[in-house]
């Protein structure tokens, strides 16, 4: 049985998120099934629930965009991932026990990286990298707001 945090309408997250249980029977072709270990709460997880991006979100949705988990099921070509920790990218919402995601986008997590670090290794690191790439700080004075946030720490 899979437990998942769904939103079936837009609104304040604590009012519209509901814990629902469902069976996951069929695994789509070239997808992996990941038993989630950690799935953080990020502003990028909460904002879509409010409806800010409703023009590109089809309801119902399972919340959550990042996290780390262990592959428990995979098609033959991806069997080497079974038992490995991965970031299940571009799949279902990560705020559930089991996430199905396209195997080709899964990023294997090295053993040297702790689960709690790996769980948040996608959104903020990519955002920080893009900011530095497109707006180089070299030779400039920079004011960093929200300096305690993960993205600011990465920059």
mmCIF file of C-alpha atoms in Angstrom:
data_model
loop_
_atom_site.group_PDB
_atom_site.id
_atom_site.type_symbol
_atom_site.label_atom_id
_atom_site.label_comp_id
_atom_site.label_asym_id
_atom_site.label_seq_id
_atom_site.Cartn_x
_atom_site.Cartn_y
_atom_site.Cartn_z
ATOM 1 C CA UNK A 1 0.000 0.000 0.000
ATOM 2 C CA UNK A 2 1.306 3.417 -0.968
ATOM 3 C CA UNK A 3 0.626 6.523 1.131
ATOM 4 C CA UNK A 4 0.748 9.822 -0.760
ATOM 5 C CA UNK A 5 0.037 13.501 -0.100
ATOM 6 C CA UNK A 6 -2.368 14.609 -2.837
ATOM 7 C CA UNK A 7 -3.843 17.938 -3.725
ATOM 8 C CA UNK A 8 -7.034 17.850 -5.748
ATOM 9 C CA UNK A 9 -7.590 21.609 -5.676
ATOM 10 C CA UNK A 10 -5.319 24.602 -5.270
ATOM 11 C CA UNK A 11 -5.030 26.474 -1.996
ATOM 12 C CA UNK A 12 -3.113 26.759 1.245
ATOM 13 C CA UNK A 13 -1.052 23.543 1.469
ATOM 14 C CA UNK A 14 -2.105 22.571 4.985
ATOM 15 C CA UNK A 15 -5.752 22.897 3.919
ATOM 16 C CA UNK A 16 -5.686 21.129 0.549
ATOM 17 C CA UNK A 17 -3.139 18.334 1.042
ATOM 18 C CA UNK A 18 -4.743 15.012 1.894
ATOM 19 C CA UNK A 19 -3.128 11.734 2.857
ATOM 20 C CA UNK A 20 -4.451 9.018 0.570
ATOM 21 C CA UNK A 21 -3.659 5.335 0.210
ATOM 22 C CA UNK A 22 -3.536 3.514 -3.105
ATOM 23 C CA UNK A 23 -2.097 0.371 -4.600
ATOM 24 C CA UNK A 24 0.615 0.708 -7.215
ATOM 25 C CA UNK A 25 0.259 -2.336 -9.384
ATOM 26 C CA UNK A 26 1.642 -1.680 -12.838
ATOM 27 C CA UNK A 27 5.038 -0.103 -13.485
ATOM 28 C CA UNK A 28 5.162 1.823 -16.779
ATOM 29 C CA UNK A 29 7.693 0.765 -19.383
ATOM 30 C CA UNK A 30 11.221 2.122 -18.763
ATOM 31 C CA UNK A 31 10.257 3.412 -15.327
ATOM 32 C CA UNK A 32 11.685 2.507 -11.942
ATOM 33 C CA UNK A 33 9.884 2.232 -8.625
ATOM 34 C CA UNK A 34 11.654 3.971 -5.771
ATOM 35 C CA UNK A 35 10.983 3.528 -2.048
ATOM 36 C CA UNK A 36 11.448 7.058 -0.771
ATOM 37 C CA UNK A 37 13.819 7.609 2.145
ATOM 38 C CA UNK A 38 13.634 11.414 2.404
ATOM 39 C CA UNK A 39 11.618 14.067 0.582
ATOM 40 C CA UNK A 40 12.222 17.636 1.791
ATOM 41 C CA UNK A 41 9.801 20.543 1.891
ATOM 42 C CA UNK A 42 10.993 23.333 -0.368
ATOM 43 C CA UNK A 43 9.290 26.560 -1.446
ATOM 44 C CA UNK A 44 9.244 25.071 -4.940
ATOM 45 C CA UNK A 45 7.063 22.256 -3.534
ATOM 46 C CA UNK A 46 4.586 24.561 -1.797
ATOM 47 C CA UNK A 47 4.128 27.299 -4.408
ATOM 48 C CA UNK A 48 2.491 25.035 -7.040
ATOM 49 C CA UNK A 49 -0.004 23.759 -4.452
ATOM 50 C CA UNK A 50 -1.277 27.328 -4.028
ATOM 51 C CA UNK A 51 -2.141 27.508 -7.727
ATOM 52 C CA UNK A 52 0.644 29.858 -8.780
ATOM 53 C CA UNK A 53 1.428 27.603 -11.756
ATOM 54 C CA UNK A 54 -2.060 26.260 -12.379
ATOM 55 C CA UNK A 55 -1.736 26.940 -16.088
ATOM 56 C CA UNK A 56 0.734 24.035 -16.306
ATOM 57 C CA UNK A 57 -0.475 21.694 -13.555
ATOM 58 C CA UNK A 58 -3.189 19.130 -14.119
ATOM 59 C CA UNK A 59 -5.002 18.080 -10.962
ATOM 60 C CA UNK A 60 -4.965 15.838 -9.043
ATOM 61 C CA UNK A 61 -1.271 15.860 -8.184
ATOM 62 C CA UNK A 62 0.970 14.273 -5.601
ATOM 63 C CA UNK A 63 3.103 16.958 -3.962
ATOM 64 C CA UNK A 64 6.897 17.074 -3.853
ATOM 65 C CA UNK A 65 9.640 17.578 -6.427
ATOM 66 C CA UNK A 66 12.799 16.207 -4.891
ATOM 67 C CA UNK A 67 14.046 13.522 -2.569
ATOM 68 C CA UNK A 68 16.135 10.381 -2.393
ATOM 69 C CA UNK A 69 15.077 6.781 -2.352
ATOM 70 C CA UNK A 70 16.084 3.200 -3.050
ATOM 71 C CA UNK A 71 15.140 1.474 -6.304
ATOM 72 C CA UNK A 72 12.972 -1.552 -5.561
ATOM 73 C CA UNK A 73 11.715 -2.408 -9.045
ATOM 74 C CA UNK A 74 13.090 -1.800 -12.541
ATOM 75 C CA UNK A 75 12.859 -3.172 -16.069
ATOM 76 C CA UNK A 76 15.590 -5.537 -17.224
ATOM 77 C CA UNK A 77 17.754 -2.831 -18.818
ATOM 78 C CA UNK A 78 17.831 -0.919 -15.494
ATOM 79 C CA UNK A 79 18.077 -3.905 -13.091
ATOM 80 C CA UNK A 80 21.544 -2.694 -12.027
ATOM 81 C CA UNK A 81 19.774 0.124 -10.163
ATOM 82 C CA UNK A 82 17.822 -2.196 -7.830
ATOM 83 C CA UNK A 83 19.030 -1.594 -4.288
ATOM 84 C CA UNK A 84 20.770 1.683 -5.277
ATOM 85 C CA UNK A 85 19.891 5.120 -3.949
ATOM 86 C CA UNK A 86 18.690 7.541 -6.601
ATOM 87 C CA UNK A 87 17.118 10.938 -7.133
ATOM 88 C CA UNK A 88 13.885 10.017 -8.967
ATOM 89 C CA UNK A 89 13.625 12.978 -11.321
ATOM 90 C CA UNK A 90 10.738 13.948 -13.578
ATOM 91 C CA UNK A 91 8.375 11.361 -12.202
ATOM 92 C CA UNK A 92 5.479 11.501 -9.814
ATOM 93 C CA UNK A 93 5.413 13.725 -6.768
ATOM 94 C CA UNK A 94 7.932 12.660 -4.143
ATOM 95 C CA UNK A 95 5.723 13.092 -1.091
ATOM 96 C CA UNK A 96 4.718 9.452 -1.125
ATOM 97 C CA UNK A 97 6.209 6.139 -0.014
ATOM 98 C CA UNK A 98 6.786 4.804 -3.531
ATOM 99 C CA UNK A 99 7.600 6.960 -6.559
ATOM 100 C CA UNK A 100 7.529 5.783 -10.165
ATOM 101 C CA UNK A 101 9.820 7.782 -12.427
ATOM 102 C CA UNK A 102 11.488 7.483 -15.836
ATOM 103 C CA UNK A 103 14.624 5.379 -15.342
ATOM 104 C CA UNK A 104 16.677 7.464 -17.783
ATOM 105 C CA UNK A 105 16.399 10.534 -15.511
ATOM 106 C CA UNK A 106 17.310 8.793 -12.258
ATOM 107 C CA UNK A 107 20.557 10.073 -10.773
ATOM 108 C CA UNK A 108 22.433 7.468 -8.769
ATOM 109 C CA UNK A 109 23.663 8.795 -5.418
ATOM 110 C CA UNK A 110 27.253 7.940 -4.428
ATOM 111 C CA UNK A 111 27.669 6.110 -1.106
ATOM 112 C CA UNK A 112 29.726 9.035 0.212
ATOM 113 C CA UNK A 113 26.692 11.369 0.163
ATOM 114 C CA UNK A 114 24.365 11.274 3.170
ATOM 115 C CA UNK A 115 20.640 10.706 2.532
ATOM 116 C CA UNK A 116 19.629 14.079 3.988
ATOM 117 C CA UNK A 117 22.057 15.902 1.676
ATOM 118 C CA UNK A 118 21.095 13.817 -1.360
ATOM 119 C CA UNK A 119 17.392 14.484 -0.732
ATOM 120 C CA UNK A 120 17.873 18.174 -1.480
ATOM 121 C CA UNK A 121 20.588 17.879 -4.097
ATOM 122 C CA UNK A 122 18.514 18.838 -7.112
ATOM 123 C CA UNK A 123 16.436 22.038 -7.019
ATOM 124 C CA UNK A 124 18.642 24.466 -5.087
ATOM 125 C CA UNK A 125 21.975 23.293 -6.536
ATOM 126 C CA UNK A 126 20.634 23.619 -10.089
ATOM 127 C CA UNK A 127 19.149 27.049 -9.300
ATOM 128 C CA UNK A 128 22.453 28.246 -7.790
ATOM 129 C CA UNK A 129 24.447 26.936 -10.752
ATOM 130 C CA UNK A 130 22.120 28.629 -13.253
ATOM 131 C CA UNK A 131 22.298 31.943 -11.392
ATOM 132 C CA UNK A 132 26.087 31.874 -11.381
ATOM 133 C CA UNK A 133 26.236 30.796 -15.011
ATOM 134 C CA UNK A 134 23.850 33.460 -16.300
ATOM 135 C CA UNK A 135 24.729 36.274 -13.876
ATOM 136 C CA UNK A 136 28.410 35.948 -13.068
ATOM 137 C CA UNK A 137 29.348 37.701 -9.816
ATOM 138 C CA UNK A 138 32.963 38.114 -10.917
ATOM 139 C CA UNK A 139 34.105 41.698 -10.280
ATOM 140 C CA UNK A 140 30.769 42.729 -8.735
ATOM 141 C CA UNK A 141 29.539 43.559 -5.260
ATOM 142 C CA UNK A 142 26.709 41.249 -4.322
ATOM 143 C CA UNK A 143 24.006 41.477 -1.687
ATOM 144 C CA UNK A 144 22.651 38.061 -0.703
ATOM 145 C CA UNK A 145 19.198 38.019 0.871
ATOM 146 C CA UNK A 146 17.942 34.967 2.729
ATOM 147 C CA UNK A 147 21.592 34.172 3.396
ATOM 148 C CA UNK A 148 20.678 31.200 5.576
ATOM 149 C CA UNK A 149 18.715 29.497 2.798
ATOM 150 C CA UNK A 150 20.211 26.465 1.086
ATOM 151 C CA UNK A 151 20.389 28.217 -2.284
ATOM 152 C CA UNK A 152 22.302 31.169 -0.795
ATOM 153 C CA UNK A 153 24.680 28.815 0.992
ATOM 154 C CA UNK A 154 25.378 27.042 -2.288
ATOM 155 C CA UNK A 155 26.137 30.292 -4.077
#
